[in-house]
Short mmCIF file of C-alpha atoms and ligand atoms in Angstrom, two decimals:
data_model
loop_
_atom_site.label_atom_id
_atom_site.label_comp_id
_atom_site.label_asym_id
_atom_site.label_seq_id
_atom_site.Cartn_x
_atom_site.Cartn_y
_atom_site.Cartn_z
CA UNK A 1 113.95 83.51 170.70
CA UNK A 2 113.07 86.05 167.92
CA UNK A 3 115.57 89.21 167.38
CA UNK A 4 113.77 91.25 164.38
CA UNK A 5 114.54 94.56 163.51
CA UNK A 6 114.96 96.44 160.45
CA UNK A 7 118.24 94.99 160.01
CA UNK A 8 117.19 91.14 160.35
CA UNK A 9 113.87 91.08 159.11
CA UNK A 10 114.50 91.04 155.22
CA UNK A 11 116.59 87.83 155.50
CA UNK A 12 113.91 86.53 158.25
CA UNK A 13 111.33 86.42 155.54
CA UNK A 14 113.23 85.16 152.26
CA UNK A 15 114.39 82.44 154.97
CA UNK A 16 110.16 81.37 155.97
CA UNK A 17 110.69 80.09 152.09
CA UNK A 18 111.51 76.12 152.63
CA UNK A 19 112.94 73.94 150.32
CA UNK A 20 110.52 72.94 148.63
CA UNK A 21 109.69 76.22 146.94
CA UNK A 22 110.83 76.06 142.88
CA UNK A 23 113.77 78.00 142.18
CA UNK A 24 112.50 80.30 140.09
CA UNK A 25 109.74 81.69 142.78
CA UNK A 26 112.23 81.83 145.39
CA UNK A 27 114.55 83.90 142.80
CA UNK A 28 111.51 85.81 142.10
CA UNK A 29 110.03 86.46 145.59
CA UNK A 30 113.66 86.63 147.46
CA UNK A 31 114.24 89.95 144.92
CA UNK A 32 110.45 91.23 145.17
CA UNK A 33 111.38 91.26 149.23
CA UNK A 34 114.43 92.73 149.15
CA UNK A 35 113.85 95.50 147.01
CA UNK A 36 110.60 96.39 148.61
CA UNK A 37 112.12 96.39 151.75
CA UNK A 38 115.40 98.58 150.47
CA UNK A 39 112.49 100.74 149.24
CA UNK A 40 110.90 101.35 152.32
CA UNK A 41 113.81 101.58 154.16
CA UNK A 42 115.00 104.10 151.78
CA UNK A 43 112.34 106.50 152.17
CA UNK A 44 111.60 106.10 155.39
CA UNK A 45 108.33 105.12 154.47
CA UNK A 46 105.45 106.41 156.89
CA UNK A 47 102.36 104.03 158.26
CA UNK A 48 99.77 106.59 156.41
CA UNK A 49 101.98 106.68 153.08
CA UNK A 50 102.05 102.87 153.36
CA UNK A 51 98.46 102.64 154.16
CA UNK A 52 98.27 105.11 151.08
CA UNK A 53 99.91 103.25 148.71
CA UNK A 54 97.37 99.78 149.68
CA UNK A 55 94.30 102.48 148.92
CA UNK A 56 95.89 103.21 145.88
CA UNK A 57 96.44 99.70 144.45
CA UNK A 58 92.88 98.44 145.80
CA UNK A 59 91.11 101.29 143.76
CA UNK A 60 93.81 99.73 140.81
CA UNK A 61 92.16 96.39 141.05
CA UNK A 62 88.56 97.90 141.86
CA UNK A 63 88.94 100.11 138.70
CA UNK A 64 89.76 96.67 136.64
CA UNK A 65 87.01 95.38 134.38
CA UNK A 66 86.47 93.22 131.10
CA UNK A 67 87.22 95.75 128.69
CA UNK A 68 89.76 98.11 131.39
CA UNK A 69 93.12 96.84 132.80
CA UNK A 70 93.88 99.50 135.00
CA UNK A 71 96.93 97.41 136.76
CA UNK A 72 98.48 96.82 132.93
CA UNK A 73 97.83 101.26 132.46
CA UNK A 74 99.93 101.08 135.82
CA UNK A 75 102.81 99.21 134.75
CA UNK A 76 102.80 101.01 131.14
CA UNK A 77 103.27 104.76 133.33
CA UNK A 78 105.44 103.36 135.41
CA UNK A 79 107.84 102.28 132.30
CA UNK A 80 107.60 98.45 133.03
CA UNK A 81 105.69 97.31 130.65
CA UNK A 82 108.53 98.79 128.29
CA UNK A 83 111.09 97.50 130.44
CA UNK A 84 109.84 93.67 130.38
CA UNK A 85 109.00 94.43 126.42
CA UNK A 86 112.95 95.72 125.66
CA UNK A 87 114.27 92.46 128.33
CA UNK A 88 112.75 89.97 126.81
CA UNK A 89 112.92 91.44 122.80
CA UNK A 90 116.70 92.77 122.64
CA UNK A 91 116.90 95.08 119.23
CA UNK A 92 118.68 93.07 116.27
CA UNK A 93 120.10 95.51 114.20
CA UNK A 94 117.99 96.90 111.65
CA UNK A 95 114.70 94.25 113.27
CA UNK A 96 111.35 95.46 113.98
CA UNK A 97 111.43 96.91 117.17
CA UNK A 98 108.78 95.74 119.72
CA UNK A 99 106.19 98.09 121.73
CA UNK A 100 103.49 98.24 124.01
CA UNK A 101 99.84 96.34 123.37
CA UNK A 102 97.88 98.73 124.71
CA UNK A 103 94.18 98.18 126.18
CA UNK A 104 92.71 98.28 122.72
CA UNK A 105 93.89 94.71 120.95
CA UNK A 106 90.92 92.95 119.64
CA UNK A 107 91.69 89.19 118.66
CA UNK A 108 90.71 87.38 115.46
CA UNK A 109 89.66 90.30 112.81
CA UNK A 110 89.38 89.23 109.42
CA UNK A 111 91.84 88.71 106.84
CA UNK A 112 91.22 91.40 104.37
CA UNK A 113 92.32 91.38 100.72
CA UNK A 114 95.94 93.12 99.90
CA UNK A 115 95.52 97.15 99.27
CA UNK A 116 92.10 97.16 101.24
CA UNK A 117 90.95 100.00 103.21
CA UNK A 118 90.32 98.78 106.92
CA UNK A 119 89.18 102.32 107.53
CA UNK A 120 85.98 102.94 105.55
CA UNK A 121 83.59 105.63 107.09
CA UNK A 122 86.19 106.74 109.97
CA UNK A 123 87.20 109.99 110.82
CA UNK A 124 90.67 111.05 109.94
CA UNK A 125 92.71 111.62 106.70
CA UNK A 126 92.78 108.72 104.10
CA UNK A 127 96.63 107.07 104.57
CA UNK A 128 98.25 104.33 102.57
CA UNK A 129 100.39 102.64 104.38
CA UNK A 130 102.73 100.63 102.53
CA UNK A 131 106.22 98.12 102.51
CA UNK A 132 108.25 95.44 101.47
CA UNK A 133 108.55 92.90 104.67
CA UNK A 134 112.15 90.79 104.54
CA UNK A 135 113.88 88.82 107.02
CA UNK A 136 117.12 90.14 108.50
CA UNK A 137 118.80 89.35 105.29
CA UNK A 138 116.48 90.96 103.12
CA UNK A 139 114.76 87.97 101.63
CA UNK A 140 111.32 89.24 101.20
CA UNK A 141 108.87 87.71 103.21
CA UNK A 142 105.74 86.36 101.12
CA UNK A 143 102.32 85.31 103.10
CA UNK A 144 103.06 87.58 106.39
CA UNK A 145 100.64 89.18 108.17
CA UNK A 146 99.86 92.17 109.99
CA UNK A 147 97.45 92.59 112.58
CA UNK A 148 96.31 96.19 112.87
CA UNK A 149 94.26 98.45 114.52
CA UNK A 150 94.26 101.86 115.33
CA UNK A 151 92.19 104.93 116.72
CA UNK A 152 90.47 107.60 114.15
CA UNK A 153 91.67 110.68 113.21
CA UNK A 154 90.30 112.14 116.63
CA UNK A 155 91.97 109.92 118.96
CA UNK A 156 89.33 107.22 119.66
CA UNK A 157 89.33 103.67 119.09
CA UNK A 158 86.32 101.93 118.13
CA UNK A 159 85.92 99.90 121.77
CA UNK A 160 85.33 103.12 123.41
CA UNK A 161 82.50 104.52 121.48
CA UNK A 162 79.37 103.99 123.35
CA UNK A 163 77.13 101.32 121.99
CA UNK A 164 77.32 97.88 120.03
CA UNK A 165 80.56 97.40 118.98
CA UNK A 166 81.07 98.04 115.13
CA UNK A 167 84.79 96.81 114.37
CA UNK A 168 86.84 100.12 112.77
CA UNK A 169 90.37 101.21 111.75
CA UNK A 170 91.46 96.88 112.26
CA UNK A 171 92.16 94.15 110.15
CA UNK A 172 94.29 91.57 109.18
CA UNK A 173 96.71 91.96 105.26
CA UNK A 174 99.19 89.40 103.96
CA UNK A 175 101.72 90.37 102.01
CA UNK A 176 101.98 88.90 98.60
CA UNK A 177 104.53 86.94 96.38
CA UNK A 178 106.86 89.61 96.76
CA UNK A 179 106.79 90.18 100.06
CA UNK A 180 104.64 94.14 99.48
CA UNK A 181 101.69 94.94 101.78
CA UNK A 182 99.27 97.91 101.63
CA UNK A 183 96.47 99.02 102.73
CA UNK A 184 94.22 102.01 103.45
CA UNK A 185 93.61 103.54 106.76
CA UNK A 186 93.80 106.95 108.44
CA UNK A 187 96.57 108.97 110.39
CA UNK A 188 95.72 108.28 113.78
CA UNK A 189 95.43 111.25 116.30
CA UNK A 190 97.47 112.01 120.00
CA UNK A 191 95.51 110.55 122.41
CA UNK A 192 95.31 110.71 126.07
CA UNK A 193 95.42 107.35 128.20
CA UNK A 194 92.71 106.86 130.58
CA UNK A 195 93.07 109.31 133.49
CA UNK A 196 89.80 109.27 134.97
CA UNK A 197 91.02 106.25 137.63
CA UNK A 198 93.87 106.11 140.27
CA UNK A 199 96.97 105.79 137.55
CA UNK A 200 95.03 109.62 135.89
CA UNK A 201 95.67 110.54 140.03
CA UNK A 202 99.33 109.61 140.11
CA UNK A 203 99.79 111.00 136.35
CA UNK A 204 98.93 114.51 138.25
CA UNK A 205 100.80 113.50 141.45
CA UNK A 206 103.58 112.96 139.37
CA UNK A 207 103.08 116.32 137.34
CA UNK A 208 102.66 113.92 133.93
CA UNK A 209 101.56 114.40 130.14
CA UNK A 210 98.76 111.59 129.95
CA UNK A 211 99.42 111.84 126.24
CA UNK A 212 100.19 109.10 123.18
CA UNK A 213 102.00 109.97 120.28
CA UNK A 214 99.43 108.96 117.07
CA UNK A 215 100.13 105.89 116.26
CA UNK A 216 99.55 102.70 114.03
CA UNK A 217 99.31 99.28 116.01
CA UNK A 218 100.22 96.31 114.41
CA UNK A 219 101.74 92.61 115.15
CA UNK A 220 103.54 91.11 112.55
CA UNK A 221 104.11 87.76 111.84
CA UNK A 222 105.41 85.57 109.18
CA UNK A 223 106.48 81.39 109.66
CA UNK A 224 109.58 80.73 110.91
CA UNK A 225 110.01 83.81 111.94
CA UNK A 226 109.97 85.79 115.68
CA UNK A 227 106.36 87.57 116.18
CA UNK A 228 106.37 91.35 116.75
CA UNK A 229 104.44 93.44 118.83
CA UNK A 230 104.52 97.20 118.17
CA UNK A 231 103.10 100.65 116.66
CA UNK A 232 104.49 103.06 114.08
CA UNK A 233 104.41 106.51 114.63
CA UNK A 234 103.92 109.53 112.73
CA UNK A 235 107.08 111.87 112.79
CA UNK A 236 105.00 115.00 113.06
CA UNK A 237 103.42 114.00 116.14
CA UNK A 238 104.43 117.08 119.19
CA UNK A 239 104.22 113.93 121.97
CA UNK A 240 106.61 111.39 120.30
CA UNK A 241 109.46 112.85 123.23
CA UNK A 242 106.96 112.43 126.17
CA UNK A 243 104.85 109.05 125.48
CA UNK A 244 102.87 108.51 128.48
CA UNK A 245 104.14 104.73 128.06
CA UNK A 246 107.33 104.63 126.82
CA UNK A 247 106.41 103.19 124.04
CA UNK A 248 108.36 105.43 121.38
CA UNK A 249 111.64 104.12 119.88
CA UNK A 250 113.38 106.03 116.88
CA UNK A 251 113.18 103.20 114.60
CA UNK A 252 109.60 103.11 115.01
CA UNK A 253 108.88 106.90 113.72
CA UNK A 254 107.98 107.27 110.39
CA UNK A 255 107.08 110.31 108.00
CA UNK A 256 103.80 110.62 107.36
CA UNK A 257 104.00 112.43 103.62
CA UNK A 258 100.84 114.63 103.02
CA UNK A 259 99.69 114.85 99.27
CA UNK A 260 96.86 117.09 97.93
CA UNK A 261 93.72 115.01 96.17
CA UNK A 262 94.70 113.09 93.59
CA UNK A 263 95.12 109.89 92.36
CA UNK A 264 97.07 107.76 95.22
CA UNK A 265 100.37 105.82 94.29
CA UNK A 266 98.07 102.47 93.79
CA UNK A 267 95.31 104.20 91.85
CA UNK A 268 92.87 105.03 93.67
CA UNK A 269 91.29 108.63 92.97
CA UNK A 270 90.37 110.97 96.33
CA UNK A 271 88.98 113.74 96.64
CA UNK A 272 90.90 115.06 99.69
CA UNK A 273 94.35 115.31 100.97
CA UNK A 274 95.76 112.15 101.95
CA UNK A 275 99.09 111.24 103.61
CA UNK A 276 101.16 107.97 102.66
CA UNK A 277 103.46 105.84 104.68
CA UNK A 278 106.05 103.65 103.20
CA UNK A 279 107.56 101.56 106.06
CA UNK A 280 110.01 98.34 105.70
CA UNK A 281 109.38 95.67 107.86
CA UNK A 282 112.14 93.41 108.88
CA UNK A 283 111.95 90.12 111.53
CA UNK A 284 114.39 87.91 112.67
CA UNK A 285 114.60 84.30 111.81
CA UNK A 286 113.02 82.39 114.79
C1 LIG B 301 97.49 102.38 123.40
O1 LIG B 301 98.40 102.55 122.65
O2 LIG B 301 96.44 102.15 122.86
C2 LIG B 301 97.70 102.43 124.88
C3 LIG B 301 98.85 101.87 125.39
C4 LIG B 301 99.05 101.88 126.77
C5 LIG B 301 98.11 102.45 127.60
C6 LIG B 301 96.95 103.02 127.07
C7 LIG B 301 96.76 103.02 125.70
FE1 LIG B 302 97.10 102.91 120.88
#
């Protein structure tokens, strides 16, 4: 004798789990059933807004290829991605605050030498980007390294030019004895995430900027200490208070400080304006 109806159904399915399933997955999947159900219930969902919603996440996977992760641009509009990112790395006073990947990570760049410029023929103004990286406790941090990569001073990133791929605006520094880094790049432009798949539709569903504040990815690392995921942005920027992601936290803003030609702070001589960025970086003690 079955007896569903909207008020017996959601515990008829967590119970089809048996006891065999591992705890975790029936935490997991009990919740995931639960709340989609409340959801439904909630809004009354119709069969055509339901039927809606499976269009919308089979164009999602259909719009998925090697270089485009349309499910992960999904999750970072929706806020999740910053959600998960702020769960699982709670802020440590005065720690490097974590933030989004982004579609745009390329693995394994080389290690360049300290001060270089990882930015040679790309648009944008010249920046140095500079800082002492400590621990918590403000021991510097010698030998840690920051992965970086960025767009140009327009807004692209070097994966989305058309063509052979020619690595720009990425690299890998160490910092030295002291714990210093520096290098030369440019100040990365707003942007616009992808729109021109299903999450673009729901961005204008929804009424939504698609646009990122310019930013400067990096992950930095150092032994025995946690690995960090994140971006520095430029202060100026008009979209830091309506990142498309969420990626944006205050601690992670920095002034960009604009200086006419001249000779930089390390030396160097240019011939146009150039910004600088001086930016502590502090991780926790694994
Ligand atoms: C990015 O910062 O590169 C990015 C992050 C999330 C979605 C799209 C782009
Ligand atoms: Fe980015």
């Amino acid at each position: 004798m079955s007896d569903l109806n909207v008020h017996t159904l959601t515990d008829a399915v967590i119970a089809r789990m048996t006891d065999k399933v591992e705890p975790r997955t029936r935490q997991l999947m009990s919740a995931l059933i639960r709340h989609l159900h409340a959801f439904a219930t909630e809004v009354s969902l119709t069969e055509a807004e339901w039927f809606a919603a499976i269009d919308f996440l089979t164009r999602t996977g259909k719009n998925c290829t090697d270089t485009r992760q349309e499910f992960i641009l999904l999750s970072d509009v929706l806020g999740l991605s910053s959600l998960v990112i702020a769960t699982n790395h709670p802020v440590a006073a005065g720690s490097l605050e974590s933030s989004v990947l982004g579609p745009f990570y390329l693995p394994e760049m080389p290690e360049l030498p300290l001060g270089s410029d990882l930015a040679v023929g790309v648009a944008g103004t010249p920046t140095l980007y500079q800082g002492l990286v400590t621990d918590t406790d403000g021991t510097p941090l010698a030998g840690a390294t920051l992965d970086i990569w960025s767009s140009d001073g327009e807004g692209w990133y070097d994966v989305q030019k058309p063509g052979p791929l020619k690595p720009a605006a990425r690299g890998r520094i160490r910092t030295g004895a002291d714990g210093r880094y520096a290098f030369w790049s440019i100040k990365p432009a707003d942007y616009p995430v992808p729109t021109d798949g299903p999450v673009g539709e729901l961005l204008r569903a929804m009424d939504r900027d698609s646009m990122r504040p310019g930013h400067l990815h990096f992950i930095a690392s150092a032994p025995g200490c946690e690995t960090v995921t994140t971006q520095i942005f430029a202060s100026d920027s008009p979209e830091l208070r309506r990142d498309a992601v969420f990626g944006v936290s205050d601690g992670l803003i920095a002034p960009f400080v604009s200086h006419a030609a001249g000779t930089a702070p390390d030396g160097r001589v240019l011939s146009t304006p150039f910004c600088t960025v001086d930016y502590a970086i502090r991780l926790r003690r694994a």
